GROMACS .gro file of C-alpha atoms in nm:
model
  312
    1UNK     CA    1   0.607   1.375   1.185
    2UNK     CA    2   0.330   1.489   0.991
    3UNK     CA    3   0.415   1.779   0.756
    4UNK     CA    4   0.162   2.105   0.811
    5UNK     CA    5  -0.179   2.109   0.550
    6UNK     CA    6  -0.357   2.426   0.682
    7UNK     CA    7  -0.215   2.604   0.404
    8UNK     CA    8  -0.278   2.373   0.123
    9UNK     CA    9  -0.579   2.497  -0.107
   10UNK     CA   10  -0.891   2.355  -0.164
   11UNK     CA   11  -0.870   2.183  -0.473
   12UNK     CA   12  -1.247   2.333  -0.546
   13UNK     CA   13  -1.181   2.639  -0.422
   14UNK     CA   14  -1.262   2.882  -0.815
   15UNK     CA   15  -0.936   3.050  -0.738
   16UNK     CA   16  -0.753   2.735  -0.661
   17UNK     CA   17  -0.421   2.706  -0.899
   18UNK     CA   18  -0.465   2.331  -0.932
   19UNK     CA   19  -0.763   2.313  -1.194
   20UNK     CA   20  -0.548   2.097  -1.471
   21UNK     CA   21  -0.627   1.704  -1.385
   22UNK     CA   22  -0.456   1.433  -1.554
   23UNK     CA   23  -0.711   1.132  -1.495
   24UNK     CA   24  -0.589   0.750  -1.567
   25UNK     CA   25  -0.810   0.445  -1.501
   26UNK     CA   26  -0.738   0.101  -1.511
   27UNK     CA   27  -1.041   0.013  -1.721
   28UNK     CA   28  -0.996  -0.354  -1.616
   29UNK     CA   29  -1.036  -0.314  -1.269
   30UNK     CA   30  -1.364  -0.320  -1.131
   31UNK     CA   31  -1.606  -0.042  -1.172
   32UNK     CA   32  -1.317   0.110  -1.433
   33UNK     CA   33  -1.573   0.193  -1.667
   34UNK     CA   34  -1.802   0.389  -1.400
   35UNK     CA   35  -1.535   0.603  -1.244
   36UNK     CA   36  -1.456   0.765  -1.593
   37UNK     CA   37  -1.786   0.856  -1.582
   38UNK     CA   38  -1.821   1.003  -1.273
   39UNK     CA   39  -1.487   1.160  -1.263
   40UNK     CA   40  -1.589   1.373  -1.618
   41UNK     CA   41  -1.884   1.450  -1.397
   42UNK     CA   42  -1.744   1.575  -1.098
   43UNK     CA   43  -1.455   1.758  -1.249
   44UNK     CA   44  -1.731   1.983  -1.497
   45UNK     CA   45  -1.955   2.067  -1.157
   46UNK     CA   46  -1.587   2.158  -1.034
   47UNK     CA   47  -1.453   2.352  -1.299
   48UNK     CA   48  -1.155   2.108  -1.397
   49UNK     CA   49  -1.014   2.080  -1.703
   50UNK     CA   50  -0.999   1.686  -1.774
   51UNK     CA   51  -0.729   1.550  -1.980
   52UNK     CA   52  -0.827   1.171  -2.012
   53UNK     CA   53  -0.525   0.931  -2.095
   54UNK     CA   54  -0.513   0.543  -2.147
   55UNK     CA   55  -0.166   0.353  -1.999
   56UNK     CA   56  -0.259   0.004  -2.015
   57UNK     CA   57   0.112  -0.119  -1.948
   58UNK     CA   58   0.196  -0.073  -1.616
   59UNK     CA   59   0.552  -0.049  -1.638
   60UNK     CA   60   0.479   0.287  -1.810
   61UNK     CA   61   0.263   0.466  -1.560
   62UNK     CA   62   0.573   0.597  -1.339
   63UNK     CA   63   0.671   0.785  -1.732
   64UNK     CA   64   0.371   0.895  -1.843
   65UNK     CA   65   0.353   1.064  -1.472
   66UNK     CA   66   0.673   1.271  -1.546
   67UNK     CA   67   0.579   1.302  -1.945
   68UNK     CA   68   0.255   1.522  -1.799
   69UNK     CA   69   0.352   1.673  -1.529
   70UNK     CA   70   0.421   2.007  -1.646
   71UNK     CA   71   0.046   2.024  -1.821
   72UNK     CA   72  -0.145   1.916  -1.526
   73UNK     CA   73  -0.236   2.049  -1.166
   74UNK     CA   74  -0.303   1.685  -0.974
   75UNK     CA   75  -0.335   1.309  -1.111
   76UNK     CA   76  -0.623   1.129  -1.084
   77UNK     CA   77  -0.527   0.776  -1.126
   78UNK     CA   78  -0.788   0.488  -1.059
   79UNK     CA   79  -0.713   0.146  -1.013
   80UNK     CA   80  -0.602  -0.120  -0.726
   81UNK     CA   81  -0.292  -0.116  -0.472
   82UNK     CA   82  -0.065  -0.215  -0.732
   83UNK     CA   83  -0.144   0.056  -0.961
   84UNK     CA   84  -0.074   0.308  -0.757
   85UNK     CA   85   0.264   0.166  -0.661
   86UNK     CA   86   0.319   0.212  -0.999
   87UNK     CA   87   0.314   0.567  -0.992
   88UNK     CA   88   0.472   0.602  -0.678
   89UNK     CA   89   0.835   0.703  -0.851
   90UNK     CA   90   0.626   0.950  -1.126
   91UNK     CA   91   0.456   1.108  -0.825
   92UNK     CA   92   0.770   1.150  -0.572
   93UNK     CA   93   0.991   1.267  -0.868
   94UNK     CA   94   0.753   1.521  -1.006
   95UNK     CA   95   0.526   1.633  -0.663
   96UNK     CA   96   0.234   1.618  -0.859
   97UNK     CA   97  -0.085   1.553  -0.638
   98UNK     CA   98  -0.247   1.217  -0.642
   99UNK     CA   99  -0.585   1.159  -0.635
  100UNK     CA  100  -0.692   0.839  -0.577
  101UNK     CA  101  -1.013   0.624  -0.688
  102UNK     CA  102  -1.020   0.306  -0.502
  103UNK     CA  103  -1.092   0.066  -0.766
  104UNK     CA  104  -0.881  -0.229  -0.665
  105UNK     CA  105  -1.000  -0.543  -0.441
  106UNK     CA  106  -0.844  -0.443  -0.125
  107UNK     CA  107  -0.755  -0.068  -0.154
  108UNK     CA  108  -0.562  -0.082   0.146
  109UNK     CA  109  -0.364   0.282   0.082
  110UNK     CA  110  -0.725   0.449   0.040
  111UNK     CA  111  -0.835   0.303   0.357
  112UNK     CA  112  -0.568   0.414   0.526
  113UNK     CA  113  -0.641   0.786   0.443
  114UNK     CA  114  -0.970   0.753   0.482
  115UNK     CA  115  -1.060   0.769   0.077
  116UNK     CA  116  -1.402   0.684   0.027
  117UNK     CA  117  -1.465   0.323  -0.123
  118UNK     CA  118  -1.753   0.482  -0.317
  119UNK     CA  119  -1.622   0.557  -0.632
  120UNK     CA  120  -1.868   0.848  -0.682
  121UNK     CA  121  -1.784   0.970  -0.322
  122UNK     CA  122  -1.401   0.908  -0.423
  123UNK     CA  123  -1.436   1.127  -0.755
  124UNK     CA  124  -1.591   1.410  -0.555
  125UNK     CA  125  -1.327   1.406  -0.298
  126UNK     CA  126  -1.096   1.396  -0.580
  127UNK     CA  127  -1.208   1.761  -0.695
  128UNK     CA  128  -1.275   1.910  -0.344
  129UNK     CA  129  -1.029   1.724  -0.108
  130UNK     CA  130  -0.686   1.891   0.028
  131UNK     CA  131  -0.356   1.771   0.024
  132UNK     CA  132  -0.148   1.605   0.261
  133UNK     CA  133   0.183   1.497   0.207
  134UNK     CA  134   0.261   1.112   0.281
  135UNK     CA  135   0.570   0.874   0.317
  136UNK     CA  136   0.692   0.602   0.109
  137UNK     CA  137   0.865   0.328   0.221
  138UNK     CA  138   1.190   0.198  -0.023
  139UNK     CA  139   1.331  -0.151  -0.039
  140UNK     CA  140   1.630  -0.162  -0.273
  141UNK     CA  141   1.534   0.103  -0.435
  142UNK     CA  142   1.161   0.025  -0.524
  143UNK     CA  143   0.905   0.215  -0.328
  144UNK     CA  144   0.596   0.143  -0.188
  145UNK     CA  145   0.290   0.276   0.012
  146UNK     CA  146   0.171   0.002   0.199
  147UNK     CA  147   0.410  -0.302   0.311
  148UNK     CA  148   0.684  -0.523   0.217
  149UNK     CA  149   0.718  -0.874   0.302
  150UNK     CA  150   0.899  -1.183   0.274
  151UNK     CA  151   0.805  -1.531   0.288
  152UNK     CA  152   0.404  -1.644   0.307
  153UNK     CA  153   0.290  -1.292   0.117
  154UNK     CA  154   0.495  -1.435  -0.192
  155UNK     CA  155   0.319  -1.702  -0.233
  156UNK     CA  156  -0.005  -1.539  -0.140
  157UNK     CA  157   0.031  -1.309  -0.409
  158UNK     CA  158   0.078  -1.644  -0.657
  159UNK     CA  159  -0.200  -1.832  -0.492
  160UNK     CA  160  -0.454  -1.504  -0.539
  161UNK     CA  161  -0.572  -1.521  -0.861
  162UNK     CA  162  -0.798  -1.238  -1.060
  163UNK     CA  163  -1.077  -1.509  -0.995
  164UNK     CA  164  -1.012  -1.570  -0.653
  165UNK     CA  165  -1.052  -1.150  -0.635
  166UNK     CA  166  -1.334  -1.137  -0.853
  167UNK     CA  167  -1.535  -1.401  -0.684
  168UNK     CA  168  -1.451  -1.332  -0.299
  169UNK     CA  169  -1.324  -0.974  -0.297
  170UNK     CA  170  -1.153  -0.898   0.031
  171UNK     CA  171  -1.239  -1.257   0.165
  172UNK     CA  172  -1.034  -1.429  -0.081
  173UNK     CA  173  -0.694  -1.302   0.082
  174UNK     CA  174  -0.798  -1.505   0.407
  175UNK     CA  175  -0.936  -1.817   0.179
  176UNK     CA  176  -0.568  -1.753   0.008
  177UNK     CA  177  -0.377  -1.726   0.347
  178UNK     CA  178  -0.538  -2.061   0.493
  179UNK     CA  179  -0.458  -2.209   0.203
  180UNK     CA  180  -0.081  -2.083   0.185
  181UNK     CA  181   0.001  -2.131   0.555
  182UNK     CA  182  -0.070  -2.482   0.530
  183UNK     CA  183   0.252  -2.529   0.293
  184UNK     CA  184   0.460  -2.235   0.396
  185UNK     CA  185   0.795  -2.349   0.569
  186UNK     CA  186   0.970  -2.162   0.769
  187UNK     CA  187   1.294  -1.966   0.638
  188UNK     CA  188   1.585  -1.795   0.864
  189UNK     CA  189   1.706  -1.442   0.807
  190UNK     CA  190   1.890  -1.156   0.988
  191UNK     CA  191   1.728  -0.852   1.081
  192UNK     CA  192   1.979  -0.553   1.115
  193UNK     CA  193   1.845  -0.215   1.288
  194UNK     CA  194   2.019   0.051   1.443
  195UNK     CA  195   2.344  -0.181   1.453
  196UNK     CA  196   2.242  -0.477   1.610
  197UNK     CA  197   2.117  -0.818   1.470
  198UNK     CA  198   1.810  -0.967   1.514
  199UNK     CA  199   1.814  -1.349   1.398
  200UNK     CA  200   1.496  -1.508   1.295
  201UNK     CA  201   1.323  -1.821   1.231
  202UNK     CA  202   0.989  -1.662   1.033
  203UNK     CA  203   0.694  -1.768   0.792
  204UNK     CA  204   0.659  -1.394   0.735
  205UNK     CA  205   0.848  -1.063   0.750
  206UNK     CA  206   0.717  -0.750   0.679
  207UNK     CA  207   0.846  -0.380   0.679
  208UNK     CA  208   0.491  -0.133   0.687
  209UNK     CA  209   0.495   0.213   0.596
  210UNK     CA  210   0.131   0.264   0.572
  211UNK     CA  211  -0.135   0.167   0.805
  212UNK     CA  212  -0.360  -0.147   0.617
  213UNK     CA  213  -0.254  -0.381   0.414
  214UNK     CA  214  -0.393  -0.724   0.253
  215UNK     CA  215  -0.738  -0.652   0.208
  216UNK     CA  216  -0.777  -0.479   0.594
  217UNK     CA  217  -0.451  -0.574   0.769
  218UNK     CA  218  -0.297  -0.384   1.004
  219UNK     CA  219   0.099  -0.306   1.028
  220UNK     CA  220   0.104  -0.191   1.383
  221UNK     CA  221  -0.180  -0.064   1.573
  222UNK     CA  222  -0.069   0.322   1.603
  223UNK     CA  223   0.090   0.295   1.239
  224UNK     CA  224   0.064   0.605   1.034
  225UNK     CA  225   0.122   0.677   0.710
  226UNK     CA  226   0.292   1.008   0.763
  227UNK     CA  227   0.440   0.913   1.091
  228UNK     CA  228   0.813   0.881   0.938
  229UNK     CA  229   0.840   0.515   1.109
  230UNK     CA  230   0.860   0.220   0.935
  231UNK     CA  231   0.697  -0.068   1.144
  232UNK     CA  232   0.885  -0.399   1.064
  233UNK     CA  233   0.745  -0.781   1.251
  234UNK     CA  234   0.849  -1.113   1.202
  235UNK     CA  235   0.610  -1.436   1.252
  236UNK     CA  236   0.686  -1.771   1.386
  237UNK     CA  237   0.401  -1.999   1.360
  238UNK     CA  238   0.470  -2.309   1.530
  239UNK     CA  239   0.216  -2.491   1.253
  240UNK     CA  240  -0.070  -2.347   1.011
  241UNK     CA  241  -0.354  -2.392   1.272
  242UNK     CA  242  -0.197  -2.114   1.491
  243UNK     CA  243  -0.291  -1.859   1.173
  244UNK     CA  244  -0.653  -1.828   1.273
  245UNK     CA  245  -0.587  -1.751   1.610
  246UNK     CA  246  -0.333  -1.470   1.510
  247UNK     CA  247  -0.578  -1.303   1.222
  248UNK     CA  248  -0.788  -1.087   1.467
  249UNK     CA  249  -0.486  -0.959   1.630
  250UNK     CA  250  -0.337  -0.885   1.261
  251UNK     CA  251  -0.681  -0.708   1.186
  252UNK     CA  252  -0.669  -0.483   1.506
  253UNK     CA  253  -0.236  -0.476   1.424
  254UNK     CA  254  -0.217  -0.621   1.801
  255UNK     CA  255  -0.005  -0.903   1.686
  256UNK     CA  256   0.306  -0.753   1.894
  257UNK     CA  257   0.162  -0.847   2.207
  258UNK     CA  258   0.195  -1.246   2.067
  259UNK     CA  259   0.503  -1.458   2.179
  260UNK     CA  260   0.591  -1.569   1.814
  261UNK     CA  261   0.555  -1.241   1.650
  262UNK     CA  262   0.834  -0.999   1.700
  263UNK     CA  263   0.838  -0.620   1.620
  264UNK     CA  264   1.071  -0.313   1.597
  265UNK     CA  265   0.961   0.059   1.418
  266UNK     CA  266   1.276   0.214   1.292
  267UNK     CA  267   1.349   0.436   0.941
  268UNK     CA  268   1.626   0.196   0.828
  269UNK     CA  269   1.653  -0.165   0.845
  270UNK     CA  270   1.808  -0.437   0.671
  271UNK     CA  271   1.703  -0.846   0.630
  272UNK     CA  272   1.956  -1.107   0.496
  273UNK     CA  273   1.900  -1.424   0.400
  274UNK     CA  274   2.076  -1.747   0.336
  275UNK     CA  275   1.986  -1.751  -0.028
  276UNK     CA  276   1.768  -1.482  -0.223
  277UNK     CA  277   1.385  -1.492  -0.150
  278UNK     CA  278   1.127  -1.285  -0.390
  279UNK     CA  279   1.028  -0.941  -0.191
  280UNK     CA  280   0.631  -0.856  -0.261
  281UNK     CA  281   0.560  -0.460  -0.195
  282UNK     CA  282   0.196  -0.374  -0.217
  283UNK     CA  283   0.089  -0.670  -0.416
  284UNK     CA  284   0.367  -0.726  -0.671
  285UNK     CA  285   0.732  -0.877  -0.632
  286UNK     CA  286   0.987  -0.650  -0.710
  287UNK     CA  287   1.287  -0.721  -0.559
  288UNK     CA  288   1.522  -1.004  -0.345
  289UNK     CA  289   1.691  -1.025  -0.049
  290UNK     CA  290   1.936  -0.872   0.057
  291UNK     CA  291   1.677  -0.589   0.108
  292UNK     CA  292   1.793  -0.295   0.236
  293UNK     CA  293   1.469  -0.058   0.347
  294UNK     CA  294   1.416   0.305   0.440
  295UNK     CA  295   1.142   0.562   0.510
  296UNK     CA  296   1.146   0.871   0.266
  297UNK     CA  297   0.887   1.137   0.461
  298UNK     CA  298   0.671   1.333   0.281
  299UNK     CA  299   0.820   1.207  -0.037
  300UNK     CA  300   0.431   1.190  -0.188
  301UNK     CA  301   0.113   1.451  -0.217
  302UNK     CA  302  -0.199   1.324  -0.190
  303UNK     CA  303  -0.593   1.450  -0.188
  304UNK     CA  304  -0.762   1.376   0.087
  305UNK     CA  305  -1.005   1.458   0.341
  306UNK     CA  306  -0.919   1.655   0.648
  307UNK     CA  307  -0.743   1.440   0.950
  308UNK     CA  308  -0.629   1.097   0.910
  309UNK     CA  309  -0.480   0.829   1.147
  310UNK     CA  310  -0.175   0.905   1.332
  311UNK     CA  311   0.093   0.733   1.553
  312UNK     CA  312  -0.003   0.794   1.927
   0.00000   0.00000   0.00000
């Protein structure tokens, strides 16, 4: 269900209509100070006018994305996973373009469209790339790019420091996972798609609308992020020393083919639990259960280069 790019411009291109760029780094993430650098760069050589603005609350990214809107041709916004999510209501409301620099620990949503992890590579892309449009997934209201979980992710995102990221980059989700799954009890919920129930005895829900998620995850091995699906499992680990034997499956996003990990793809779903449990999307927790999800297609533009994974 991927929407038609041929016709989108090149964002290079001298005649191109999109030469305004609205650029916003999270100086605190790493590399920050670089990619302002190289972005300035790369959008002179291009012939884009740079209009360089600070938002060091995050809260307030999703406003100053509507405040500039009407100035500006594209967004360049650097920073993490959590960042972007951040912008995701600015960007859906307004259709303004989003170029991303990966600047985050995992980058997962950059991954998955096959962004450069370079950020000089990234900034160049950023100026010469085309647009695609993408989906966002929606639980209760909040959207996200990546995934949604309940249950071990919650506390993974506690248990993950900035240290933890600093010192171990991508490996410190794993060193965080071991660590969580060791103490992470079980929880029941009801799964409702399509009309029927699914009941559940899980360590770990999760409703993807991307492809990769927690530092190289993968939501379902023909996942797409433009594929108007959202891919939803449940785990049931008998005890904590089943996780390592699950994680390459999880890497490859094989882990259907597992007898304790159950999976549906759907656009609407619903989980209920007994009492309220914290809901993480991309990295932050935004919401509780009751969660009601959905799939909004082509609700986001992006810059990016040509092709990108779909659902076979």
């Amino acid at each position: 269900m991927s929407p038609e790019t041929d016709s989108q411009p090149d964002l290079a291109t001298p005649d191109s209509p999109r030469r305004r760029a609205l650029l916003v780094v999270n100086t605190k993430a790493r590399q920050g100070r670089r990619a302002l650098d190289d972005v300035t760069e790369e959008c002179a050589r291009a012939g884009v006018t740079l209009q360089t603005v600070d938002c060091p609350d995050r809260d307030a990214l999703a406003d100053l994305v509507r405040a500039r809107a009407p100035e500006v041709d594209m967004l360049i916004l650097g920073g993490g996973d959590g960042t972007l999510n951040a912008a995701a209501p600015g960007l859906a409301d307004t259709g303004l373009p989003l170029a991303i620099l990966p600047l985050g620990t995992a980058n997962d949503l950059a991954r998955t469209l096959g962004i450069p992890l370079d950020v000089r590579a990234a900034a160049r892309l950023a100026v010469s790339g085309r647009v695609r449009r993408i989906d966002l997934g929606e639980v209760n209201g909040v959207p996200y790019f990546n995934v949604a979980s309940i249950g071990l992710s919650v506390e993974l995102a506690r248990e993950l420091t900035r240290e933890m990221k600093r010192r171990w980059g991508t490996l410190g989700y794993a060193v965080a996972a071991f660590r969580v799954a060791k103490r992470m009890a079980p929880f029941h919920a009801d799964i409702r798609i399509g009309g029927e129930t699914h009941r559940v005895k899980s360590v770990q829900i999760g409703v993807g609308n991307g492809r990769h998620y927690g530092g190289g995850m993968t939501v379902e091995e023909t996942a797409a992020v433009d594929d108007g699906r959202l891919d939803v499992y449940s785990i049931d680990l008998r005890g904590w020393w089943e996780w390592p034997l699950l994680y390459p499956a999880f890497r490859k996003g094989r882990q259907g083919a597992w007898e304790n990990v159950h999976t549906w793809d759907c656009t609407e779903v619903e989980i209920v639990t007994r009492r309220p449990r914290p809901v993480n999307t991309d990295g932050e927790i935004t919401t509780h259960t009751p969660a009601r999800f959905r799939v909004r297609p082509g609700a986001v533009a992006v810059v990016c280069p040509d092709g990108g994974p779909k659902r076979e």
